[in-house]
Short mmCIF file of N, CA and C in Angstrom, two decimals:
data_model
loop_
_atom_site.label_atom_id
_atom_site.label_comp_id
_atom_site.label_asym_id
_atom_site.label_seq_id
_atom_site.Cartn_x
_atom_site.Cartn_y
_atom_site.Cartn_z
N ALA O 15 101.78 108.40 148.47
CA ALA O 15 101.50 109.23 147.27
C ALA O 15 102.86 109.70 146.79
N GLU O 16 102.90 109.95 145.47
CA GLU O 16 104.10 110.42 144.80
C GLU O 16 104.21 111.98 145.03
N GLY O 17 105.50 112.40 145.41
CA GLY O 17 105.69 113.84 145.55
C GLY O 17 106.34 114.36 144.33
N PRO O 18 106.57 115.66 144.32
CA PRO O 18 107.21 116.27 143.20
C PRO O 18 108.55 115.71 142.83
N ALA O 19 109.38 115.23 143.89
CA ALA O 19 110.66 114.60 143.57
C ALA O 19 110.49 113.31 142.84
N GLU O 20 109.54 112.55 143.30
CA GLU O 20 109.29 111.16 142.52
C GLU O 20 108.86 111.46 141.13
N GLU O 21 107.98 112.39 140.90
CA GLU O 21 107.57 112.74 139.44
C GLU O 21 108.77 113.17 138.65
N SER O 22 109.60 114.04 139.24
CA SER O 22 110.74 114.61 138.47
C SER O 22 111.67 113.43 138.14
N ARG O 23 111.93 112.53 139.12
CA ARG O 23 112.86 111.47 138.77
C ARG O 23 112.23 110.58 137.61
N GLU O 24 111.02 110.36 137.71
CA GLU O 24 110.35 109.56 136.54
C GLU O 24 110.41 110.28 135.21
N GLU O 25 110.21 111.53 135.19
CA GLU O 25 110.35 112.33 134.02
C GLU O 25 111.77 112.25 133.46
N SER O 26 112.80 112.36 134.42
CA SER O 26 114.16 112.37 133.87
C SER O 26 114.45 111.01 133.29
N LEU O 27 113.92 109.93 133.91
CA LEU O 27 114.22 108.60 133.42
C LEU O 27 113.58 108.38 132.00
N LEU O 28 112.36 108.95 131.84
CA LEU O 28 111.66 108.78 130.57
C LEU O 28 112.33 109.64 129.46
N SER O 29 112.88 110.74 129.86
CA SER O 29 113.42 111.65 128.81
C SER O 29 114.82 111.32 128.34
N GLN O 30 115.52 110.46 129.21
CA GLN O 30 116.88 110.13 128.80
C GLN O 30 116.76 108.94 127.62
N PRO O 31 117.67 109.00 126.67
CA PRO O 31 117.78 108.11 125.67
C PRO O 31 118.24 106.75 126.31
N PRO O 32 117.90 105.59 125.71
CA PRO O 32 118.35 104.25 126.21
C PRO O 32 119.92 104.22 126.20
N ALA O 33 120.39 103.39 127.08
CA ALA O 33 121.82 103.24 127.24
C ALA O 33 122.48 102.72 125.98
N ALA O 34 123.62 103.20 125.54
CA ALA O 34 124.27 102.76 124.29
C ALA O 34 124.89 101.42 124.47
N GLU O 35 125.19 101.03 125.67
CA GLU O 35 125.87 99.73 125.90
C GLU O 35 124.91 98.61 126.18
N THR O 36 123.94 98.40 125.21
CA THR O 36 123.07 97.27 125.49
C THR O 36 123.82 96.02 124.99
N PRO O 37 123.65 94.92 125.69
CA PRO O 37 124.31 93.66 125.33
C PRO O 37 123.75 93.11 124.00
N PRO O 38 124.58 92.47 123.14
CA PRO O 38 124.13 91.90 121.94
C PRO O 38 123.08 90.84 122.29
N PRO O 39 122.14 90.60 121.31
CA PRO O 39 121.14 89.50 121.58
C PRO O 39 121.85 88.17 121.62
N GLN O 40 121.33 87.21 122.43
CA GLN O 40 121.96 86.00 122.41
C GLN O 40 121.49 85.12 121.30
N VAL O 41 122.53 84.46 120.64
CA VAL O 41 122.23 83.67 119.52
C VAL O 41 122.34 82.17 120.05
N VAL O 42 121.22 81.48 119.84
CA VAL O 42 121.13 80.16 120.39
C VAL O 42 122.01 79.21 119.55
N ASN O 43 121.59 79.17 118.20
CA ASN O 43 122.30 78.23 117.34
C ASN O 43 122.35 78.83 115.94
N GLN O 44 123.56 79.22 115.45
CA GLN O 44 123.66 79.85 114.11
C GLN O 44 123.79 78.72 113.03
N GLU O 45 124.09 77.50 113.38
CA GLU O 45 124.28 76.49 112.42
C GLU O 45 122.94 75.97 111.87
N VAL O 46 122.69 76.08 110.51
CA VAL O 46 121.38 75.58 109.99
C VAL O 46 121.71 74.49 109.06
N PRO O 47 121.09 73.35 109.27
CA PRO O 47 121.37 72.23 108.35
C PRO O 47 121.16 72.49 106.98
N VAL O 48 121.98 72.06 106.11
CA VAL O 48 121.99 72.41 104.59
C VAL O 48 120.71 71.99 104.05
N VAL O 49 120.06 70.94 104.49
CA VAL O 49 118.78 70.40 103.94
C VAL O 49 117.73 71.47 104.21
N VAL O 50 117.60 71.96 105.40
CA VAL O 50 116.63 72.97 105.79
C VAL O 50 116.84 74.28 104.99
N GLU O 51 118.11 74.70 104.92
CA GLU O 51 118.47 75.84 104.12
C GLU O 51 118.03 75.71 102.67
N SER O 52 118.31 74.62 102.07
CA SER O 52 117.95 74.35 100.69
C SER O 52 116.38 74.36 100.50
N ALA O 53 115.70 73.75 101.44
CA ALA O 53 114.23 73.74 101.26
C ALA O 53 113.73 75.16 101.46
N ASP O 54 114.32 75.92 102.40
CA ASP O 54 113.86 77.26 102.52
C ASP O 54 114.09 78.12 101.31
N SER O 55 115.26 77.89 100.73
CA SER O 55 115.63 78.64 99.46
C SER O 55 114.60 78.24 98.35
N GLU O 56 114.32 77.05 98.23
CA GLU O 56 113.40 76.58 97.12
C GLU O 56 111.90 77.23 97.42
N ARG O 57 111.60 77.18 98.71
CA ARG O 57 110.29 77.77 99.06
C ARG O 57 110.22 79.22 98.76
N LEU O 58 111.32 79.90 99.08
CA LEU O 58 111.48 81.33 98.83
C LEU O 58 111.25 81.62 97.35
N ILE O 59 111.97 80.88 96.49
CA ILE O 59 111.91 81.03 95.02
C ILE O 59 110.45 80.88 94.60
N GLN O 60 109.81 79.80 95.18
CA GLN O 60 108.44 79.47 94.66
C GLN O 60 107.51 80.67 95.15
N VAL O 61 107.70 81.21 96.35
CA VAL O 61 106.87 82.32 96.82
C VAL O 61 107.13 83.59 95.95
N GLU O 62 108.42 83.87 95.55
CA GLU O 62 108.77 84.97 94.72
C GLU O 62 108.04 84.85 93.38
N GLN O 63 108.13 83.62 92.81
CA GLN O 63 107.51 83.39 91.48
C GLN O 63 106.00 83.61 91.59
N SER O 64 105.43 83.09 92.64
CA SER O 64 103.91 83.27 92.86
C SER O 64 103.68 84.80 92.94
N LEU O 65 104.43 85.49 93.70
CA LEU O 65 104.26 86.87 93.86
C LEU O 65 104.40 87.70 92.55
N VAL O 66 105.34 87.32 91.67
CA VAL O 66 105.43 87.95 90.41
C VAL O 66 104.20 87.63 89.57
N ALA O 67 103.75 86.38 89.50
CA ALA O 67 102.65 86.05 88.77
C ALA O 67 101.39 86.84 89.23
N LEU O 68 101.23 86.84 90.52
CA LEU O 68 100.08 87.60 91.07
C LEU O 68 100.09 89.09 90.81
N TRP O 69 101.32 89.64 90.78
CA TRP O 69 101.42 91.12 90.44
C TRP O 69 101.08 91.35 88.97
N GLU O 70 101.51 90.42 88.15
CA GLU O 70 101.16 90.51 86.70
C GLU O 70 99.68 90.46 86.39
N GLN O 71 99.00 89.59 87.26
CA GLN O 71 97.47 89.50 87.10
C GLN O 71 96.89 90.88 87.64
N VAL O 72 97.43 91.45 88.74
CA VAL O 72 96.96 92.67 89.26
C VAL O 72 97.06 93.80 88.22
N GLU O 73 98.27 93.86 87.60
CA GLU O 73 98.57 94.93 86.59
C GLU O 73 97.61 94.68 85.37
N ALA O 74 97.40 93.44 84.89
CA ALA O 74 96.51 93.15 83.76
C ALA O 74 95.09 93.50 84.08
N ALA O 75 94.60 93.25 85.31
CA ALA O 75 93.34 93.62 85.73
C ALA O 75 93.15 95.02 85.75
N GLY O 76 94.18 95.78 86.22
CA GLY O 76 94.13 97.29 86.33
C GLY O 76 94.12 97.86 84.94
N GLN O 77 94.77 97.28 83.89
CA GLN O 77 94.74 97.70 82.57
C GLN O 77 93.40 97.55 82.02
N ARG O 78 92.79 96.41 82.20
CA ARG O 78 91.41 96.10 81.74
C ARG O 78 90.42 97.03 82.26
N LEU O 79 90.54 97.35 83.64
CA LEU O 79 89.66 98.22 84.27
C LEU O 79 89.70 99.64 83.67
N GLU O 80 91.04 100.04 83.45
CA GLU O 80 91.24 101.36 82.83
C GLU O 80 90.67 101.53 81.50
N GLN O 81 90.79 100.42 80.62
CA GLN O 81 90.19 100.35 79.24
C GLN O 81 88.71 100.45 79.34
N ARG O 82 88.13 99.66 80.26
CA ARG O 82 86.69 99.77 80.44
C ARG O 82 86.17 101.19 80.88
N HIS O 83 86.93 101.73 81.76
CA HIS O 83 86.53 103.15 82.30
C HIS O 83 86.66 104.10 81.09
N ASN O 84 87.74 103.99 80.25
CA ASN O 84 87.84 104.95 79.09
C ASN O 84 86.62 104.68 78.14
N GLU O 85 86.27 103.44 77.91
CA GLU O 85 85.25 103.09 76.97
C GLU O 85 83.88 103.74 77.54
N VAL O 86 83.61 103.55 78.84
CA VAL O 86 82.41 104.13 79.41
C VAL O 86 82.43 105.64 79.34
N LEU O 87 83.46 106.21 79.57
CA LEU O 87 83.65 107.63 79.51
C LEU O 87 83.37 108.16 78.03
N ARG O 88 83.97 107.42 77.12
CA ARG O 88 83.74 107.75 75.70
C ARG O 88 82.29 107.69 75.31
N LEU O 89 81.61 106.62 75.70
CA LEU O 89 80.13 106.40 75.47
C LEU O 89 79.38 107.54 76.17
N TYR O 90 79.79 107.87 77.35
CA TYR O 90 79.01 108.97 78.03
C TYR O 90 79.13 110.25 77.42
N THR O 91 80.30 110.57 76.93
CA THR O 91 80.46 111.79 76.26
C THR O 91 79.81 111.91 74.91
N ASP O 92 79.79 110.66 74.24
CA ASP O 92 78.99 110.68 72.96
C ASP O 92 77.57 110.84 73.19
N LEU O 93 77.04 110.43 74.39
CA LEU O 93 75.50 110.69 74.63
C LEU O 93 75.27 112.09 74.88
N LYS O 94 76.13 112.85 75.33
CA LYS O 94 75.97 114.23 75.72
C LYS O 94 75.67 115.00 74.41
#
């Protein structure tokens, strides 16, 4: 069974910040073939363009929804 000394040691270990001298992460291979890098860049450009197009569709749909809401609200207030 754990005694008070054991619990105290665990608490002090948990309350201490991590050591500042952690070794840097190991880098296996930093050299990337130019072909792969170029393909990745092209894919990134395509994804960014798709994201922009999608966002424009979302904004347009939001504007249409707001217009419909305003129209329904106007019709509702006219009925009152």
